[in-house]
Amino acid sequence: MQVLVVGGGVSGLSTALKLSRRGHQVTVVERDDTPMPQSADQAFEWDRRGAPQVRHSHAFLARLVGLLKHNEPDVIAALYEAGAAELPFGSDLPPTMVGFEREEADDELTMLTCRRTTFEWVLRKVVLDEGRVEFRTGVGVNGLLTTDHESGIPRVSGIRLEDGSTLTGDLVVVATGRRSALPEWLADLGVGPVNEFVEDTGIVYASRFYRLKKGESYPPRNGPIGGDLGYIKYGVFVGDNDTFSITLAAPTDDTELRARLSDAATFDAAARQLVATAPYFDGRAEPIIDGVYVMAGLLNRHREYVVDGRPLVLGMLPVGDAVICTNPLYGRGCSIGYWGAHLMSEALDSFDGDWQRLAVEYDAAINREIMPWYKAGVEQDAEARRVASALLQGDDPDGDTSDPKTFMRSVLREGLLPALRTDPVVLRAFMRNLNLLTAPDAMTKDPEVMNRVFAVWQDRDNRPAEPPMGPKRRAEFLDLLPA
């Protein structure tokens, strides 16, 4: 089969890798003119205007690592050679953890420390070595080609390039990211409209990258790696080759905080006030870049290309953010992009020439495996927006103690968080959930885990108050920043 992949990011490269290794001829068409760098650090300088998120923090979760180890172990080996490293569960436990004993299932609970650009660079190198993949950079796509099909559903037969030329293929995979123009391409063919479900994440985030100075090491990672103070969310992400990144996320409506975090000196000053990030600013590291990368317009979005069991077109499959994109603060984007490519390859393994069945089975797999994470993220973001709005207006988001949401915030703050520092059963369940290894609601449906969390919560009055993850009040935080 001749496959055209539109988009050369993680989702497109994952698709090209998997399909080429199943014997298909693949052409990857990438709008950005990105010749191959010679090193991971050179890859960090890639001009990836089509993927502005590449120089923001990324997490490579255990779901992704496990699938790679099982299906493409050479990719993992190449990542290690490029400077990435494993972060296995149990390697950095809090000193207050009691009774931890490693279990066999913990072997799959391993994350990868890596920059997004390094991951993409290694993936592209491996793809190019396959021999069945042609890579065309600096080539834009502005439409699809179709032919008639006996089902009455248009059959995609290729793509139209911005220079007026065309490419034809048996299958077109659209991996054009969260800004995908696929709905417009279908509208140009008289197909659609595409059902689109959009929820604002409620945040704007800013990121900055740093490298350890020679002879320095990362601070102990046995405490929190991030936090949510309501008026700001934050996290630290260890990368490859002694790098790390910090991301600070402000509510969309907080124009003052958003503006101040876009300044490099203010960004660093803000990170020094936050528990998880402050240890990284004791002189052990220096910025890789001079400025701050800011990204707005962050949406949760799901687009339906199969409606009531009927695909809008045949011979076209969307993957990654082109079909489902989630709040990037949760670090699921690359993992879900690869996961979607994996589900596509499985659907193609049983392809018998029935294009309608292929589209329906792939869509069903996406809805079964990935859609629950989208829905969970939308619900989590809605609650976060409520809290942030109350804090911005000077209200107490926990003032109504009869509200079930207020109760659950108390359980999370004074039950779950302390349990994560002391109870290996709760920590293991939380980390498996964070790494997409269990269903989004697996923790809340596990009686043993929740009984342990509630036991800690019920004992809250018999122990000191939880240490703050940063300044409690937004006004206090702003006063600590440079004028």
mmCIF file of C-alpha atoms in Angstrom, residues 10-370:
data_model
loop_
_atom_site.group_PDB
_atom_site.id
_atom_site.type_symbol
_atom_site.label_atom_id
_atom_site.label_comp_id
_atom_site.label_asym_id
_atom_site.label_seq_id
_atom_site.Cartn_x
_atom_site.Cartn_y
_atom_site.Cartn_z
ATOM 1 C CA VAL A 10 5.436 12.789 16.578
ATOM 2 C CA SER A 11 2.070 11.444 15.400
ATOM 3 C CA GLY A 12 3.057 11.470 11.722
ATOM 4 C CA LEU A 13 6.477 9.935 12.386
ATOM 5 C CA SER A 14 4.957 7.257 14.625
ATOM 6 C CA THR A 15 2.527 6.373 11.839
ATOM 7 C CA ALA A 16 5.315 6.289 9.233
ATOM 8 C CA LEU A 17 7.432 4.045 11.455
ATOM 9 C CA LYS A 18 4.705 1.551 12.166
ATOM 10 C CA LEU A 19 3.254 1.340 8.664
ATOM 11 C CA SER A 20 6.636 1.143 6.909
ATOM 12 C CA ARG A 21 7.607 -1.758 9.167
ATOM 13 C CA ARG A 22 4.474 -3.525 8.042
ATOM 14 C CA GLY A 23 5.663 -3.344 4.448
ATOM 15 C CA HIS A 24 3.885 -0.208 3.262
ATOM 16 C CA GLN A 25 5.596 2.504 1.210
ATOM 17 C CA VAL A 26 5.249 5.818 3.023
ATOM 18 C CA THR A 27 5.746 9.445 1.984
ATOM 19 C CA VAL A 28 5.819 11.994 4.808
ATOM 20 C CA VAL A 29 4.977 15.558 3.756
ATOM 21 C CA GLU A 30 6.022 18.243 6.247
ATOM 22 C CA ARG A 31 5.340 21.954 5.748
ATOM 23 C CA ASP A 32 8.272 23.129 7.890
ATOM 24 C CA ASP A 33 11.623 23.165 6.115
ATOM 25 C CA THR A 34 13.526 21.143 8.711
ATOM 26 C CA PRO A 35 16.705 19.487 7.418
ATOM 27 C CA MET A 36 18.091 16.809 9.741
ATOM 28 C CA PRO A 37 20.294 18.138 12.559
ATOM 29 C CA GLN A 38 23.430 16.319 13.656
ATOM 30 C CA SER A 39 22.738 16.283 17.401
ATOM 31 C CA ALA A 40 20.016 16.560 20.002
ATOM 32 C CA ASP A 41 21.096 20.103 20.841
ATOM 33 C CA GLN A 42 20.926 21.109 17.178
ATOM 34 C CA ALA A 43 17.452 19.586 17.017
ATOM 35 C CA PHE A 44 16.399 21.933 19.816
ATOM 36 C CA GLU A 45 17.066 24.788 17.352
ATOM 37 C CA TRP A 46 14.731 23.369 14.704
ATOM 38 C CA ASP A 47 12.444 25.985 13.160
ATOM 39 C CA ARG A 48 9.159 24.181 13.867
ATOM 40 C CA ARG A 49 6.613 26.908 13.227
ATOM 41 C CA GLY A 50 4.016 24.289 12.410
ATOM 42 C CA ALA A 51 4.413 22.807 15.892
ATOM 43 C CA PRO A 52 4.978 25.732 18.286
ATOM 44 C CA GLN A 53 4.714 23.428 21.295
ATOM 45 C CA VAL A 54 8.019 21.659 20.566
ATOM 46 C CA ARG A 55 9.953 23.987 22.880
ATOM 47 C CA HIS A 56 7.571 23.563 25.760
ATOM 48 C CA SER A 57 7.737 20.923 28.471
ATOM 49 C CA HIS A 58 6.801 17.385 27.474
ATOM 50 C CA ALA A 59 6.317 14.148 29.369
ATOM 51 C CA PHE A 60 6.943 10.730 27.848
ATOM 52 C CA LEU A 61 4.679 8.506 29.855
ATOM 53 C CA ALA A 62 4.886 4.823 30.693
ATOM 54 C CA ARG A 63 2.135 3.958 28.193
ATOM 55 C CA LEU A 64 4.363 5.283 25.395
ATOM 56 C CA VAL A 65 7.563 3.753 26.800
ATOM 57 C CA GLY A 66 5.946 0.337 27.188
ATOM 58 C CA LEU A 67 4.552 0.298 23.658
ATOM 59 C CA LEU A 68 7.948 1.304 22.259
ATOM 60 C CA LYS A 69 9.777 -1.360 24.257
ATOM 61 C CA HIS A 70 7.363 -4.023 23.049
ATOM 62 C CA ASN A 71 7.109 -2.949 19.416
ATOM 63 C CA GLU A 72 10.147 -0.789 18.559
ATOM 64 C CA PRO A 73 12.933 -1.490 21.073
ATOM 65 C CA ASP A 74 15.489 0.004 18.680
ATOM 66 C CA VAL A 75 13.789 3.404 19.079
ATOM 67 C CA ILE A 76 14.264 3.232 22.845
ATOM 68 C CA ALA A 77 17.906 2.258 22.327
ATOM 69 C CA ALA A 78 18.415 5.206 19.972
ATOM 70 C CA LEU A 79 16.840 7.567 22.500
ATOM 71 C CA TYR A 80 19.222 6.359 25.203
ATOM 72 C CA GLU A 81 22.135 6.855 22.823
ATOM 73 C CA ALA A 82 20.931 10.421 22.209
ATOM 74 C CA GLY A 83 20.985 11.187 25.941
ATOM 75 C CA ALA A 84 17.490 10.274 27.138
ATOM 76 C CA ALA A 85 17.135 8.201 30.291
ATOM 77 C CA GLU A 86 14.607 6.059 32.088
ATOM 78 C CA LEU A 87 12.793 7.249 35.194
ATOM 79 C CA PRO A 88 11.497 4.029 36.811
ATOM 80 C CA PHE A 89 8.904 3.953 39.547
ATOM 81 C CA GLY A 90 10.469 3.573 42.980
ATOM 82 C CA SER A 91 13.763 5.271 42.120
ATOM 83 C CA ASP A 92 12.960 8.558 43.886
ATOM 84 C CA LEU A 93 10.551 7.823 46.712
ATOM 85 C CA PRO A 94 9.757 10.410 49.382
ATOM 86 C CA PRO A 95 11.723 9.787 52.596
ATOM 87 C CA THR A 96 8.394 9.483 54.424
ATOM 88 C CA MET A 97 7.288 6.494 52.323
ATOM 89 C CA VAL A 98 6.640 3.491 54.558
ATOM 90 C CA GLY A 99 6.705 -0.182 53.605
ATOM 91 C CA PHE A 100 7.487 0.100 49.892
ATOM 92 C CA GLU A 101 8.174 -3.228 48.208
ATOM 93 C CA ARG A 102 8.725 -3.437 44.500
ATOM 94 C CA GLU A 103 6.127 -5.419 42.522
ATOM 95 C CA GLU A 104 6.514 -7.132 39.174
ATOM 96 C CA ALA A 105 4.017 -4.739 37.556
ATOM 97 C CA ASP A 106 6.255 -1.821 38.540
ATOM 98 C CA ASP A 107 8.576 -2.719 35.664
ATOM 99 C CA GLU A 108 6.124 -1.196 33.190
ATOM 100 C CA LEU A 109 5.806 1.996 35.254
ATOM 101 C CA THR A 110 8.771 3.733 33.651
ATOM 102 C CA MET A 111 8.850 7.221 32.174
ATOM 103 C CA LEU A 112 11.409 8.707 29.799
ATOM 104 C CA THR A 113 13.361 11.922 30.451
ATOM 105 C CA CYS A 114 13.688 13.666 27.118
ATOM 106 C CA ARG A 115 13.041 16.926 25.286
ATOM 107 C CA ARG A 116 10.322 16.855 22.658
ATOM 108 C CA THR A 117 12.776 17.931 19.945
ATOM 109 C CA THR A 118 15.160 15.092 20.853
ATOM 110 C CA PHE A 119 12.341 12.551 20.713
ATOM 111 C CA GLU A 120 11.193 13.817 17.328
ATOM 112 C CA TRP A 121 14.753 13.927 15.959
ATOM 113 C CA VAL A 122 15.486 10.327 16.976
ATOM 114 C CA LEU A 123 12.150 9.147 15.620
ATOM 115 C CA ARG A 124 12.821 10.800 12.282
ATOM 116 C CA LYS A 125 16.298 9.254 12.050
ATOM 117 C CA VAL A 126 14.869 5.790 12.653
ATOM 118 C CA VAL A 127 12.081 6.363 10.128
ATOM 119 C CA LEU A 128 14.512 7.513 7.446
ATOM 120 C CA ASP A 129 16.624 4.406 7.989
ATOM 121 C CA GLU A 130 13.665 2.164 7.204
ATOM 122 C CA GLY A 131 14.175 2.396 3.444
ATOM 123 C CA ARG A 132 10.430 2.487 2.768
ATOM 124 C CA VAL A 133 9.916 6.129 3.774
ATOM 125 C CA GLU A 134 10.425 9.234 1.662
ATOM 126 C CA PHE A 135 10.519 12.480 3.633
ATOM 127 C CA ARG A 136 9.622 15.770 1.927
ATOM 128 C CA THR A 137 10.141 18.944 3.978
ATOM 129 C CA GLY A 138 9.193 22.502 3.141
ATOM 130 C CA VAL A 139 6.120 21.237 1.287
ATOM 131 C CA GLY A 140 2.681 22.510 2.274
ATOM 132 C CA VAL A 141 -0.609 20.686 1.700
ATOM 133 C CA ASN A 142 -3.837 22.587 1.084
ATOM 134 C CA GLY A 143 -6.373 19.952 0.126
ATOM 135 C CA LEU A 144 -7.396 16.388 -0.627
ATOM 136 C CA LEU A 145 -8.071 14.564 -3.885
ATOM 137 C CA THR A 146 -11.074 12.252 -4.150
ATOM 138 C CA THR A 147 -12.657 9.727 -6.469
ATOM 139 C CA ASP A 148 -16.102 8.179 -6.449
ATOM 140 C CA HIS A 149 -16.743 4.999 -4.497
ATOM 141 C CA GLU A 150 -19.522 2.476 -4.858
ATOM 142 C CA SER A 151 -20.632 3.112 -1.252
ATOM 143 C CA GLY A 152 -21.536 6.682 -2.130
ATOM 144 C CA ILE A 153 -18.900 7.977 0.288
ATOM 145 C CA PRO A 154 -16.087 9.995 -1.353
ATOM 146 C CA ARG A 155 -12.817 8.074 -1.561
ATOM 147 C CA VAL A 156 -9.665 10.088 -0.807
ATOM 148 C CA SER A 157 -7.024 9.295 -3.419
ATOM 149 C CA GLY A 158 -4.283 11.794 -2.638
ATOM 150 C CA ILE A 159 -3.316 15.304 -1.578
ATOM 151 C CA ARG A 160 -3.008 18.675 -3.277
ATOM 152 C CA LEU A 161 0.186 20.604 -2.564
ATOM 153 C CA GLU A 162 0.448 24.363 -2.211
ATOM 154 C CA ASP A 163 2.563 24.613 -5.375
ATOM 155 C CA GLY A 164 -0.346 23.200 -7.389
ATOM 156 C CA SER A 165 1.089 19.692 -7.805
ATOM 157 C CA THR A 166 -0.513 16.551 -6.418
ATOM 158 C CA LEU A 167 0.482 13.247 -4.840
ATOM 159 C CA THR A 168 -1.639 10.134 -5.026
ATOM 160 C CA GLY A 169 -1.768 7.181 -2.681
ATOM 161 C CA ASP A 170 -3.928 4.375 -1.373
ATOM 162 C CA LEU A 171 -4.261 5.865 2.106
ATOM 163 C CA VAL A 172 -3.856 9.424 3.405
ATOM 164 C CA VAL A 173 -3.054 9.860 7.099
ATOM 165 C CA VAL A 174 -3.587 13.395 8.387
ATOM 166 C CA ALA A 175 -1.275 14.231 11.306
ATOM 167 C CA THR A 176 -1.427 18.013 11.113
ATOM 168 C CA GLY A 177 -1.779 18.694 14.830
ATOM 169 C CA ARG A 178 -4.092 20.843 16.915
ATOM 170 C CA ARG A 179 -4.280 23.490 14.162
ATOM 171 C CA SER A 180 -5.310 20.951 11.545
ATOM 172 C CA ALA A 181 -7.152 22.317 8.514
ATOM 173 C CA LEU A 182 -8.693 18.923 7.784
ATOM 174 C CA PRO A 183 -12.297 20.118 8.383
ATOM 175 C CA GLU A 184 -11.727 22.902 5.839
ATOM 176 C CA TRP A 185 -10.241 20.440 3.342
ATOM 177 C CA LEU A 186 -13.339 18.282 3.667
ATOM 178 C CA ALA A 187 -15.623 21.302 3.339
ATOM 179 C CA ASP A 188 -13.860 22.170 0.068
ATOM 180 C CA LEU A 189 -14.959 18.739 -1.168
ATOM 181 C CA GLY A 190 -18.538 19.344 -0.085
ATOM 182 C CA VAL A 191 -18.151 16.952 2.845
ATOM 183 C CA GLY A 192 -19.241 17.724 6.375
ATOM 184 C CA PRO A 193 -19.543 19.769 8.419
ATOM 185 C CA VAL A 194 -17.304 17.926 10.847
ATOM 186 C CA ASN A 195 -18.797 17.592 14.320
ATOM 187 C CA GLU A 196 -16.405 19.432 16.634
ATOM 188 C CA PHE A 197 -16.476 19.536 20.421
ATOM 189 C CA VAL A 198 -14.327 22.241 22.026
ATOM 190 C CA GLU A 199 -13.639 23.163 25.640
ATOM 191 C CA ASP A 200 -11.148 25.842 26.653
ATOM 192 C CA THR A 201 -8.441 24.557 28.984
ATOM 193 C CA GLY A 202 -8.594 27.897 30.777
ATOM 194 C CA ILE A 203 -4.831 28.395 30.823
ATOM 195 C CA VAL A 204 -1.976 30.051 29.000
ATOM 196 C CA TYR A 205 1.374 28.476 29.671
ATOM 197 C CA ALA A 206 4.948 29.655 29.579
ATOM 198 C CA SER A 207 8.057 27.465 29.448
ATOM 199 C CA ARG A 208 11.771 27.928 29.793
ATOM 200 C CA PHE A 209 14.634 25.442 29.303
ATOM 201 C CA TYR A 210 17.816 25.136 31.329
ATOM 202 C CA ARG A 211 20.970 22.999 31.463
ATOM 203 C CA LEU A 212 22.933 21.895 34.499
ATOM 204 C CA LYS A 213 26.358 23.452 34.798
ATOM 205 C CA LYS A 214 29.345 21.150 34.473
ATOM 206 C CA GLY A 215 29.715 18.988 37.570
ATOM 207 C CA GLU A 216 26.230 19.799 38.880
ATOM 208 C CA SER A 217 23.368 17.347 39.315
ATOM 209 C CA TYR A 218 19.607 17.508 39.555
ATOM 210 C CA PRO A 219 18.162 18.164 43.015
ATOM 211 C CA PRO A 220 16.535 15.174 44.755
ATOM 212 C CA ARG A 221 13.360 14.188 42.926
ATOM 213 C CA ASN A 222 11.666 12.497 45.852
ATOM 214 C CA GLY A 223 9.187 15.301 46.417
ATOM 215 C CA PRO A 224 6.522 16.956 44.285
ATOM 216 C CA ILE A 225 7.394 17.708 40.668
ATOM 217 C CA GLY A 226 4.618 20.248 40.287
ATOM 218 C CA GLY A 227 1.703 21.907 41.959
ATOM 219 C CA ASP A 228 -1.595 23.702 41.520
ATOM 220 C CA LEU A 229 -2.220 26.775 43.625
ATOM 221 C CA GLY A 230 -5.432 27.656 41.823
ATOM 222 C CA TYR A 231 -4.072 30.936 40.491
ATOM 223 C CA ILE A 232 -1.070 29.188 38.904
ATOM 224 C CA LYS A 233 -0.104 25.660 37.916
ATOM 225 C CA TYR A 234 3.517 24.642 37.577
ATOM 226 C CA GLY A 235 5.853 21.729 36.963
ATOM 227 C CA VAL A 236 9.455 20.730 36.328
ATOM 228 C CA PHE A 237 10.350 18.242 33.579
ATOM 229 C CA VAL A 238 13.756 16.566 33.410
ATOM 230 C CA GLY A 239 15.119 16.218 29.869
ATOM 231 C CA ASP A 240 18.023 14.622 28.057
ATOM 232 C CA ASN A 241 21.693 15.635 28.246
ATOM 233 C CA ASP A 242 21.471 17.433 31.634
ATOM 234 C CA THR A 243 18.562 19.635 30.568
ATOM 235 C CA PHE A 244 15.259 20.399 32.231
ATOM 236 C CA SER A 245 12.328 22.702 31.629
ATOM 237 C CA ILE A 246 9.935 24.627 33.837
ATOM 238 C CA THR A 247 6.358 25.361 32.828
ATOM 239 C CA LEU A 248 4.163 27.924 34.579
ATOM 240 C CA ALA A 249 0.500 28.122 33.588
ATOM 241 C CA ALA A 250 -1.700 31.118 34.375
ATOM 242 C CA PRO A 251 -5.486 31.345 33.976
ATOM 243 C CA THR A 252 -6.549 32.748 30.628
ATOM 244 C CA ASP A 253 -8.420 35.619 32.315
ATOM 245 C CA ASP A 254 -5.457 36.686 34.458
ATOM 246 C CA THR A 255 -3.921 39.121 31.993
ATOM 247 C CA GLU A 256 -1.564 40.619 34.592
ATOM 248 C CA LEU A 257 0.047 37.338 35.620
ATOM 249 C CA ARG A 258 0.199 36.137 32.018
ATOM 250 C CA ALA A 259 2.053 39.277 30.948
ATOM 251 C CA ARG A 260 4.509 39.161 33.828
ATOM 252 C CA LEU A 261 5.433 35.514 33.289
ATOM 253 C CA SER A 262 6.425 36.261 29.695
ATOM 254 C CA ASP A 263 9.487 38.146 30.984
ATOM 255 C CA ALA A 264 12.499 35.875 31.583
ATOM 256 C CA ALA A 265 13.686 37.509 34.820
ATOM 257 C CA THR A 266 10.168 37.517 36.253
ATOM 258 C CA PHE A 267 9.654 33.910 35.155
ATOM 259 C CA ASP A 268 12.758 32.806 37.069
ATOM 260 C CA ALA A 269 11.743 34.851 40.094
ATOM 261 C CA ALA A 270 8.317 33.189 40.043
ATOM 262 C CA ALA A 271 9.852 29.715 39.856
ATOM 263 C CA ARG A 272 11.986 30.510 42.914
ATOM 264 C CA GLN A 273 8.799 30.992 44.963
ATOM 265 C CA LEU A 274 7.364 27.546 44.173
ATOM 266 C CA VAL A 275 8.266 24.459 46.170
ATOM 267 C CA ALA A 276 8.855 22.007 43.326
ATOM 268 C CA THR A 277 10.881 24.356 41.126
ATOM 269 C CA ALA A 278 12.826 26.453 43.661
ATOM 270 C CA PRO A 279 15.639 23.860 44.179
ATOM 271 C CA TYR A 280 16.547 24.137 40.502
ATOM 272 C CA PHE A 281 17.382 27.834 40.911
ATOM 273 C CA ASP A 282 20.209 27.611 43.446
ATOM 274 C CA GLY A 283 22.907 28.275 40.843
ATOM 275 C CA ARG A 284 23.221 24.731 39.536
ATOM 276 C CA ALA A 285 21.818 25.538 36.080
ATOM 277 C CA GLU A 286 21.625 28.235 33.453
ATOM 278 C CA PRO A 287 19.077 28.995 30.728
ATOM 279 C CA ILE A 288 19.503 27.408 27.296
ATOM 280 C CA ILE A 289 17.429 30.160 25.712
ATOM 281 C CA ASP A 290 17.237 33.852 26.530
ATOM 282 C CA GLY A 291 13.492 34.294 26.474
ATOM 283 C CA VAL A 292 10.282 32.580 27.506
ATOM 284 C CA TYR A 293 8.113 30.492 25.188
ATOM 285 C CA VAL A 294 4.434 31.355 25.648
ATOM 286 C CA MET A 295 1.526 29.458 24.148
ATOM 287 C CA ALA A 296 -2.131 30.469 24.217
ATOM 288 C CA GLY A 297 -5.280 29.189 22.533
ATOM 289 C CA LEU A 298 -5.010 25.871 24.352
ATOM 290 C CA LEU A 299 -8.145 23.845 23.722
ATOM 291 C CA ASN A 300 -9.519 20.425 24.448
ATOM 292 C CA ARG A 301 -10.974 19.414 21.110
ATOM 293 C CA HIS A 302 -12.495 16.301 19.599
ATOM 294 C CA ARG A 303 -13.506 16.025 15.962
ATOM 295 C CA GLU A 304 -15.763 13.283 14.612
ATOM 296 C CA TYR A 305 -14.873 11.874 11.199
ATOM 297 C CA VAL A 306 -17.155 8.859 11.627
ATOM 298 C CA VAL A 307 -20.788 9.683 12.442
ATOM 299 C CA ASP A 308 -23.366 7.021 13.302
ATOM 300 C CA GLY A 309 -21.099 4.327 11.918
ATOM 301 C CA ARG A 310 -20.543 6.090 8.606
ATOM 302 C CA PRO A 311 -17.187 7.735 7.716
ATOM 303 C CA LEU A 312 -17.284 11.175 6.121
ATOM 304 C CA VAL A 313 -14.707 9.947 3.583
ATOM 305 C CA LEU A 314 -12.871 6.712 2.863
ATOM 306 C CA GLY A 315 -9.135 6.244 2.487
ATOM 307 C CA MET A 316 -8.300 8.962 5.044
ATOM 308 C CA LEU A 317 -7.494 8.483 8.731
ATOM 309 C CA PRO A 318 -6.696 11.312 11.180
ATOM 310 C CA VAL A 319 -4.225 10.746 13.994
ATOM 311 C CA GLY A 320 -3.025 12.590 17.094
ATOM 312 C CA ASP A 321 -4.210 16.130 17.758
ATOM 313 C CA ALA A 322 -5.949 16.238 14.390
ATOM 314 C CA VAL A 323 -8.703 14.104 15.910
ATOM 315 C CA ILE A 324 -8.266 14.520 19.702
ATOM 316 C CA CYS A 325 -6.182 17.143 21.489
ATOM 317 C CA THR A 326 -6.046 17.575 25.241
ATOM 318 C CA ASN A 327 -4.664 20.062 27.740
ATOM 319 C CA PRO A 328 -0.881 19.945 27.171
ATOM 320 C CA LEU A 329 -0.265 20.568 30.867
ATOM 321 C CA TYR A 330 -1.133 16.912 31.527
ATOM 322 C CA GLY A 331 1.748 15.793 29.302
ATOM 323 C CA ARG A 332 -0.292 13.267 27.336
ATOM 324 C CA GLY A 333 0.116 14.641 23.799
ATOM 325 C CA CYS A 334 3.091 12.629 22.524
ATOM 326 C CA SER A 335 1.918 9.464 24.240
ATOM 327 C CA ILE A 336 -1.576 9.763 22.759
ATOM 328 C CA GLY A 337 -0.137 10.595 19.325
ATOM 329 C CA TYR A 338 1.976 7.441 19.280
ATOM 330 C CA TRP A 339 -0.858 5.430 20.841
ATOM 331 C CA GLY A 340 -3.214 6.537 18.072
ATOM 332 C CA ALA A 341 -0.673 5.489 15.428
ATOM 333 C CA HIS A 342 -0.417 2.136 17.170
ATOM 334 C CA LEU A 343 -4.202 1.672 17.091
ATOM 335 C CA MET A 344 -4.191 2.593 13.398
ATOM 336 C CA SER A 345 -1.527 0.012 12.607
ATOM 337 C CA GLU A 346 -3.538 -2.645 14.438
ATOM 338 C CA ALA A 347 -6.636 -1.761 12.417
ATOM 339 C CA LEU A 348 -4.627 -1.978 9.178
ATOM 340 C CA ASP A 349 -3.251 -5.392 10.173
ATOM 341 C CA SER A 350 -6.741 -6.836 9.684
ATOM 342 C CA PHE A 351 -7.598 -4.675 6.655
ATOM 343 C CA ASP A 352 -9.350 -6.782 4.022
ATOM 344 C CA GLY A 353 -10.004 -4.104 1.404
ATOM 345 C CA ASP A 354 -13.125 -2.774 3.132
ATOM 346 C CA TRP A 355 -12.320 0.921 3.559
ATOM 347 C CA GLN A 356 -15.495 1.688 5.453
ATOM 348 C CA ARG A 357 -14.830 -1.065 7.966
ATOM 349 C CA LEU A 358 -11.248 0.183 8.425
ATOM 350 C CA ALA A 359 -12.404 3.715 9.277
ATOM 351 C CA VAL A 360 -15.105 2.482 11.644
ATOM 352 C CA GLU A 361 -12.812 0.056 13.494
ATOM 353 C CA TYR A 362 -10.073 2.643 13.910
ATOM 354 C CA ASP A 363 -12.568 5.236 15.128
ATOM 355 C CA ALA A 364 -13.986 2.715 17.610
ATOM 356 C CA ALA A 365 -10.496 2.019 18.951
ATOM 357 C CA ILE A 366 -9.828 5.739 19.433
ATOM 358 C CA ASN A 367 -13.134 6.140 21.272
ATOM 359 C CA ARG A 368 -12.510 3.096 23.423
ATOM 360 C CA GLU A 369 -8.875 3.724 24.365
ATOM 361 C CA ILE A 370 -8.228 7.478 24.167
#
